[in-house]
Amino acid sequence: MGVLTGKTALVTGGSRGIGRAIAERLGRDGALVAVHYGRDETAAKETVTAIEEAGGQAFPLQAELGVPGDAAALWSAFDAQTDGLDILVNNAGIVGRRDRLPGVTEEDFDRIFAVNTKAPFFVTKLGLERLRDGGRVINISTVLTRGAASPDLIAYSMTKGALDVFTSTLAKDLGPRGITVNAVAPGVVDTDMNAGWLRNDPEAWRTSAEISPLGRVGEPRDIGDIVAFLASDDSRWVTGQWVDATGVALL
Ligand code: NAD
């Protein structure tokens, strides 16, 4: 019996990368996991199968985020499968086109805010009536909102900065219900999001690994394990926090 037995979790973007590692870890801990995906049904089903093969329970949940009505569509798909939620992980996100301020178009800005900020805001808002007292909201942020500015990721960083404010503010609102709200902030993690500049460039890989005294690039499971702590009862006295998940001693 795991520490999350009897709990239900929803992980947005749970079919690959960090979201998949979170979904698999929460499943191993005993939660019934809704593995949300946007378009890749095969990947979502693979994640569900991996959870089941490890002895857990999960189901895939489709909803495109960043479009009008996205949160309502997600919850209607969720309600068709189960009722009540204990752990909401707002993980789905896009990095968008890398460019400094002069190159960022209004379309780029609107799109990245729609997926990274507006979607988690309304997914959470509409999820509140399903989220049980004592529950958890965990938002996946980034190191870029604190101390590691990257000018060519200005719009992306702003979307996550807004998510950080959402996190600390919502924590005050939901505290009386025993619900904690925290942000987890990864640094460089080896996922498809970074495939272009990281995986195929040994020099980029080496410099990214050297940022951490632990001497390696982050792996999705490094983040999944931190999220698992925040999802568990062990973290009940931690709320409104931005939790460093970078493997870096000092930024
Ligand atoms: P990824 O690209 O592998 O995964 C992103 C997930 O979000 C995918 O499952 C994707 O399908 C989903 N998604 C994206 N847009 C969507 C949409 N419009 N509708 C529905 N689903 C959508 O990347 P990842 O690295 O696993 O990213 C997960 C989270 O971690 C993101 O919020 C990202 O900003 C954050 N993050 C990643 C890193 C890193 O280095 N990889 C660092 C800091 C923060």
CSV table of C-alpha atoms and ligand atoms in Angstrom, one decimal:
chain,number,residue,atom,x,y,z
A,1,MET,CA,0.0,0.0,0.0
A,2,GLY,CA,1.5,3.3,-1.1
A,3,VAL,CA,1.3,6.7,0.6
A,4,LEU,CA,-1.2,7.9,-1.9
A,5,THR,CA,-3.5,4.9,-1.9
A,6,GLY,CA,-7.1,6.0,-2.1
A,7,LYS,CA,-6.1,9.4,-3.7
A,8,THR,CA,-6.8,10.6,-7.2
A,9,ALA,CA,-4.3,12.7,-9.2
A,10,LEU,CA,-4.5,14.5,-12.4
A,11,VAL,CA,-1.3,15.4,-14.3
A,12,THR,CA,-1.6,17.7,-17.2
A,13,GLY,CA,0.8,16.8,-20.1
A,14,GLY,CA,1.3,13.5,-18.3
A,15,SER,CA,2.1,11.5,-21.5
A,16,ARG,CA,5.8,12.4,-21.8
A,17,GLY,CA,8.8,14.1,-20.2
A,18,ILE,CA,8.5,15.5,-16.7
A,19,GLY,CA,4.7,14.9,-16.7
A,20,ARG,CA,5.2,11.2,-17.4
A,21,ALA,CA,7.7,10.8,-14.6
A,22,ILE,CA,5.3,12.6,-12.2
A,23,ALA,CA,2.4,10.4,-13.4
A,24,GLU,CA,4.4,7.2,-13.0
A,25,ARG,CA,5.7,8.1,-9.5
A,26,LEU,CA,2.3,9.1,-8.2
A,27,GLY,CA,0.9,5.8,-9.7
A,28,ARG,CA,3.7,3.9,-7.9
A,29,ASP,CA,2.7,5.7,-4.7
A,30,GLY,CA,-0.8,4.3,-5.0
A,31,ALA,CA,-2.8,7.2,-6.6
A,32,LEU,CA,-5.3,6.7,-9.4
A,33,VAL,CA,-3.7,8.9,-12.1
A,34,ALA,CA,-5.5,10.7,-14.8
A,35,VAL,CA,-2.8,11.0,-17.5
A,36,HIS,CA,-3.8,14.1,-19.5
A,37,TYR,CA,-2.6,14.6,-23.0
A,38,GLY,CA,-3.2,17.0,-25.8
A,39,ARG,CA,-2.7,15.1,-29.1
A,40,ASP,CA,-0.5,12.0,-28.6
A,41,GLU,CA,-2.9,9.3,-27.5
A,42,THR,CA,-0.4,6.6,-28.1
A,43,ALA,CA,2.1,8.2,-25.6
A,44,ALA,CA,-0.7,8.7,-23.1
A,45,LYS,CA,-1.7,5.0,-23.4
A,46,GLU,CA,1.9,3.9,-23.0
A,47,THR,CA,2.2,5.9,-19.8
A,48,VAL,CA,-1.1,4.4,-18.5
A,49,THR,CA,0.3,0.9,-19.4
A,50,ALA,CA,3.6,1.6,-17.6
A,51,ILE,CA,1.7,2.6,-14.5
A,52,GLU,CA,-0.5,-0.4,-14.6
A,53,GLU,CA,2.5,-2.8,-15.2
A,54,ALA,CA,4.0,-1.3,-12.0
A,55,GLY,CA,0.9,-2.3,-10.1
A,56,GLY,CA,-0.9,1.1,-10.3
A,57,GLN,CA,-4.1,2.5,-11.7
A,58,ALA,CA,-4.4,5.2,-14.4
A,59,PHE,CA,-6.5,6.3,-17.3
A,60,PRO,CA,-5.8,8.6,-20.3
A,61,LEU,CA,-7.6,12.0,-20.5
A,62,GLN,CA,-7.6,14.1,-23.7
A,63,ALA,CA,-8.0,17.9,-23.8
A,64,GLU,CA,-6.2,20.4,-25.9
A,65,LEU,CA,-5.1,23.3,-23.7
A,66,GLY,CA,-4.6,26.9,-24.7
A,67,VAL,CA,-7.9,27.1,-26.7
A,68,PRO,CA,-11.2,28.5,-25.6
A,69,GLY,CA,-13.2,26.2,-23.4
A,70,ASP,CA,-10.1,24.0,-22.6
A,71,ALA,CA,-10.6,23.7,-18.9
A,72,ALA,CA,-14.3,22.8,-19.2
A,73,ALA,CA,-13.4,20.2,-21.8
A,74,LEU,CA,-10.8,18.7,-19.5
A,75,TRP,CA,-13.1,18.4,-16.5
A,76,SER,CA,-15.9,17.0,-18.5
A,77,ALA,CA,-13.6,14.2,-19.7
A,78,PHE,CA,-12.4,13.7,-16.1
A,79,ASP,CA,-15.9,13.6,-14.7
A,80,ALA,CA,-16.8,10.9,-17.3
A,81,GLN,CA,-14.1,8.6,-15.7
A,82,THR,CA,-14.1,9.3,-12.0
A,83,ASP,CA,-15.3,11.7,-9.3
A,84,GLY,CA,-13.3,13.8,-6.9
A,85,LEU,CA,-9.7,14.8,-7.0
A,86,ASP,CA,-6.9,15.0,-4.4
A,87,ILE,CA,-3.8,16.1,-6.4
A,88,LEU,CA,-3.7,18.5,-9.3
A,89,VAL,CA,-0.4,18.8,-11.1
A,90,ASN,CA,-0.3,21.7,-13.7
A,91,ASN,CA,2.6,20.4,-15.7
A,92,ALA,CA,1.7,20.9,-19.4
A,93,GLY,CA,3.6,23.7,-21.0
A,94,ILE,CA,5.5,25.0,-24.1
A,95,VAL,CA,8.7,26.8,-24.3
A,96,GLY,CA,7.6,28.7,-27.5
A,97,ARG,CA,9.9,30.2,-30.0
A,98,ARG,CA,13.2,31.4,-28.5
A,99,ASP,CA,13.7,35.1,-29.2
A,100,ARG,CA,14.6,38.3,-27.4
A,101,LEU,CA,11.9,41.0,-26.9
A,102,PRO,CA,12.2,42.6,-30.4
A,103,GLY,CA,11.4,39.3,-32.0
A,104,VAL,CA,8.4,38.3,-29.9
A,105,THR,CA,5.2,38.7,-31.8
A,106,GLU,CA,1.7,39.3,-30.3
A,107,GLU,CA,0.8,35.9,-31.6
A,108,ASP,CA,3.7,34.2,-29.8
A,109,PHE,CA,2.9,36.0,-26.6
A,110,ASP,CA,-0.8,35.1,-26.6
A,111,ARG,CA,-0.1,31.5,-27.4
A,112,ILE,CA,2.4,30.9,-24.7
A,113,PHE,CA,0.4,32.7,-22.1
A,114,ALA,CA,-2.7,30.7,-23.2
A,115,VAL,CA,-1.0,27.3,-22.6
A,116,ASN,CA,1.4,28.1,-19.7
A,117,THR,CA,-0.7,30.6,-17.6
A,118,LYS,CA,-4.3,30.9,-18.6
A,119,ALA,CA,-4.8,27.1,-18.9
A,120,PRO,CA,-3.5,26.2,-15.4
A,121,PHE,CA,-5.4,29.2,-14.0
A,122,PHE,CA,-8.8,28.0,-15.4
A,123,VAL,CA,-8.1,24.3,-15.0
A,124,THR,CA,-7.5,25.0,-11.3
A,125,LYS,CA,-10.5,27.3,-11.0
A,126,LEU,CA,-12.9,24.8,-12.5
A,127,GLY,CA,-11.2,22.0,-10.6
A,128,LEU,CA,-11.8,23.5,-7.2
A,129,GLU,CA,-15.2,22.0,-6.8
A,130,ARG,CA,-13.7,18.6,-7.4
A,131,LEU,CA,-10.6,19.1,-5.3
A,132,ARG,CA,-11.2,17.5,-1.9
A,133,ASP,CA,-10.2,19.2,1.4
A,134,GLY,CA,-6.6,18.4,2.3
A,135,GLY,CA,-5.7,18.3,-1.4
A,136,ARG,CA,-2.7,19.4,-3.3
A,137,VAL,CA,-2.1,21.8,-6.2
A,138,ILE,CA,1.4,21.6,-7.7
A,139,ASN,CA,2.4,24.0,-10.5
A,140,ILE,CA,5.5,23.3,-12.6
A,141,SER,CA,7.4,26.5,-12.9
A,142,THR,CA,11.1,27.1,-13.9
A,143,VAL,CA,14.4,28.3,-12.5
A,144,LEU,CA,14.1,31.1,-15.1
A,145,THR,CA,11.8,33.1,-12.8
A,146,ARG,CA,14.5,33.4,-10.1
A,147,GLY,CA,18.1,34.3,-10.7
A,148,ALA,CA,18.7,32.7,-14.0
A,149,ALA,CA,17.3,35.1,-16.6
A,150,SER,CA,17.6,34.1,-20.2
A,151,PRO,CA,16.7,37.0,-22.6
A,152,ASP,CA,15.7,34.7,-25.4
A,153,LEU,CA,13.1,33.1,-23.2
A,154,ILE,CA,11.6,36.3,-21.9
A,155,ALA,CA,7.9,35.5,-22.7
A,156,TYR,CA,8.3,31.9,-21.4
A,157,SER,CA,9.8,33.1,-18.2
A,158,MET,CA,7.0,35.7,-17.8
A,159,THR,CA,4.3,33.0,-18.1
A,160,LYS,CA,6.0,31.0,-15.3
A,161,GLY,CA,6.4,34.2,-13.2
A,162,ALA,CA,2.7,34.6,-13.3
A,163,LEU,CA,2.3,31.0,-12.3
A,164,ASP,CA,4.5,31.6,-9.3
A,165,VAL,CA,2.3,34.5,-8.2
A,166,PHE,CA,-0.8,32.3,-8.8
A,167,THR,CA,0.8,29.7,-6.6
A,168,SER,CA,1.6,31.9,-3.5
A,169,THR,CA,-1.7,33.8,-3.8
A,170,LEU,CA,-3.9,30.7,-4.1
A,171,ALA,CA,-2.1,29.0,-1.2
A,172,LYS,CA,-3.5,31.7,1.1
A,173,ASP,CA,-7.0,31.2,-0.4
A,174,LEU,CA,-7.1,27.4,-0.1
A,175,GLY,CA,-5.2,27.1,3.2
A,176,PRO,CA,-8.4,27.0,5.3
A,177,ARG,CA,-9.4,23.9,3.4
A,178,GLY,CA,-6.1,22.2,4.2
A,179,ILE,CA,-5.1,22.4,0.5
A,180,THR,CA,-1.5,23.2,-0.1
A,181,VAL,CA,-0.4,25.0,-3.3
A,182,ASN,CA,3.3,24.9,-4.4
A,183,ALA,CA,5.5,25.5,-7.4
A,184,VAL,CA,8.3,23.2,-8.4
A,185,ALA,CA,11.0,24.8,-10.5
A,186,PRO,CA,13.3,22.6,-12.6
A,187,GLY,CA,16.5,23.8,-14.3
A,188,VAL,CA,17.7,22.0,-17.4
A,189,VAL,CA,15.9,18.6,-17.7
A,190,ASP,CA,16.5,16.2,-20.6
A,191,THR,CA,13.1,16.1,-22.2
A,192,ASP,CA,11.7,16.7,-25.8
A,193,MET,CA,11.4,20.4,-24.9
A,194,ASN,CA,15.1,20.7,-24.9
A,195,ALA,CA,15.8,18.1,-27.7
A,196,GLY,CA,16.9,20.7,-30.2
A,197,TRP,CA,19.6,22.5,-28.4
A,198,LEU,CA,20.7,20.0,-25.7
A,199,ARG,CA,20.5,16.4,-26.8
A,200,ASN,CA,22.4,16.7,-30.0
A,201,ASP,CA,25.1,19.2,-28.8
A,202,PRO,CA,27.8,17.7,-26.6
A,203,GLU,CA,29.1,21.1,-25.6
A,204,ALA,CA,25.6,22.3,-24.5
A,205,TRP,CA,25.2,19.0,-22.6
A,206,ARG,CA,28.5,19.4,-20.9
A,207,THR,CA,27.9,23.1,-19.8
A,208,SER,CA,24.4,22.2,-18.6
A,209,ALA,CA,25.8,19.3,-16.5
A,210,GLU,CA,28.5,21.6,-15.1
A,211,ILE,CA,25.9,24.0,-13.7
A,212,SER,CA,25.2,21.5,-10.9
A,213,PRO,CA,27.8,20.4,-8.4
A,214,LEU,CA,26.1,17.0,-8.8
A,215,GLY,CA,27.7,17.1,-12.3
A,216,ARG,CA,24.8,16.0,-14.5
A,217,VAL,CA,21.8,17.2,-16.4
A,218,GLY,CA,18.4,16.8,-14.7
A,219,GLU,CA,16.2,13.8,-15.5
A,220,PRO,CA,12.4,13.8,-15.4
A,221,ARG,CA,12.4,11.4,-12.4
A,222,ASP,CA,14.4,14.0,-10.4
A,223,ILE,CA,11.4,16.3,-10.7
A,224,GLY,CA,8.8,13.5,-10.3
A,225,ASP,CA,10.2,12.5,-6.9
A,226,ILE,CA,10.1,16.1,-5.6
A,227,VAL,CA,6.5,16.4,-6.8
A,228,ALA,CA,5.7,13.1,-5.0
A,229,PHE,CA,6.9,14.6,-1.8
A,230,LEU,CA,4.7,17.7,-2.3
A,231,ALA,CA,1.8,15.4,-3.1
A,232,SER,CA,2.2,13.4,0.0
A,233,ASP,CA,1.1,14.0,3.6
A,234,ASP,CA,4.8,14.6,4.5
A,235,SER,CA,4.6,18.0,2.9
A,236,ARG,CA,1.5,19.1,4.8
A,237,TRP,CA,3.4,22.1,6.4
A,238,VAL,CA,4.7,23.4,3.1
A,239,THR,CA,2.5,25.8,1.1
A,240,GLY,CA,2.9,28.8,-1.1
A,241,GLN,CA,6.5,27.8,-1.9
A,242,TRP,CA,8.7,27.9,-4.9
A,243,VAL,CA,10.6,24.7,-4.6
A,244,ASP,CA,14.0,24.6,-6.3
A,245,ALA,CA,14.4,21.5,-8.4
A,246,THR,CA,17.5,22.4,-10.2
A,247,GLY,CA,20.3,20.4,-8.6
A,248,VAL,CA,22.2,23.6,-8.2
A,249,ALA,CA,23.7,24.7,-4.9
A,250,LEU,CA,23.8,28.4,-5.7
A,251,LEU,CA,22.5,30.3,-8.7
B,1,NAD,P1,7.7,18.2,-22.9
B,1,NAD,O1,7.6,19.1,-24.1
B,1,NAD,O2,8.3,16.9,-23.0
B,1,NAD,O3,6.2,18.0,-22.2
B,1,NAD,C1,5.3,19.0,-22.2
B,1,NAD,C2,3.9,18.4,-22.1
B,1,NAD,O4,2.9,19.4,-22.1
B,1,NAD,C3,3.6,17.3,-23.2
B,1,NAD,O5,3.0,16.2,-22.6
B,1,NAD,C4,2.7,18.1,-24.1
B,1,NAD,O6,1.8,17.3,-24.8
B,1,NAD,C5,1.9,19.0,-23.1
B,1,NAD,N1,1.4,20.1,-23.8
B,1,NAD,C6,2.0,21.1,-24.3
B,1,NAD,N2,1.2,22.0,-24.9
B,1,NAD,C7,-0.1,21.5,-24.7
B,1,NAD,C8,-1.4,21.9,-25.2
B,1,NAD,N3,-1.6,23.0,-25.9
B,1,NAD,N4,-2.4,21.1,-24.8
B,1,NAD,C9,-2.2,20.0,-24.1
B,1,NAD,N5,-1.0,19.5,-23.7
B,1,NAD,C10,0.0,20.3,-24.0
B,1,NAD,O7,8.5,19.1,-21.9
B,1,NAD,P2,8.8,18.9,-20.3
B,1,NAD,O8,10.2,19.4,-20.2
B,1,NAD,O9,8.4,17.6,-19.8
B,1,NAD,O10,7.9,20.1,-19.7
B,1,NAD,C11,7.0,19.8,-18.6
B,1,NAD,C12,6.9,21.1,-17.8
B,1,NAD,O11,8.1,21.4,-17.2
B,1,NAD,C13,6.5,22.4,-18.6
B,1,NAD,O12,5.6,23.2,-17.9
B,1,NAD,C14,7.9,23.1,-18.7
B,1,NAD,O13,7.7,24.5,-18.9
B,1,NAD,C15,8.5,22.8,-17.4
B,1,NAD,N6,10.0,22.9,-17.4
B,1,NAD,C16,10.8,22.1,-18.1
B,1,NAD,C17,12.1,22.2,-18.1
B,1,NAD,C18,13.1,21.4,-18.9
B,1,NAD,O14,14.3,21.7,-18.9
B,1,NAD,N7,12.6,20.4,-19.6
B,1,NAD,C19,12.7,23.2,-17.2
B,1,NAD,C20,11.8,24.0,-16.4
B,1,NAD,C21,10.5,23.8,-16.5
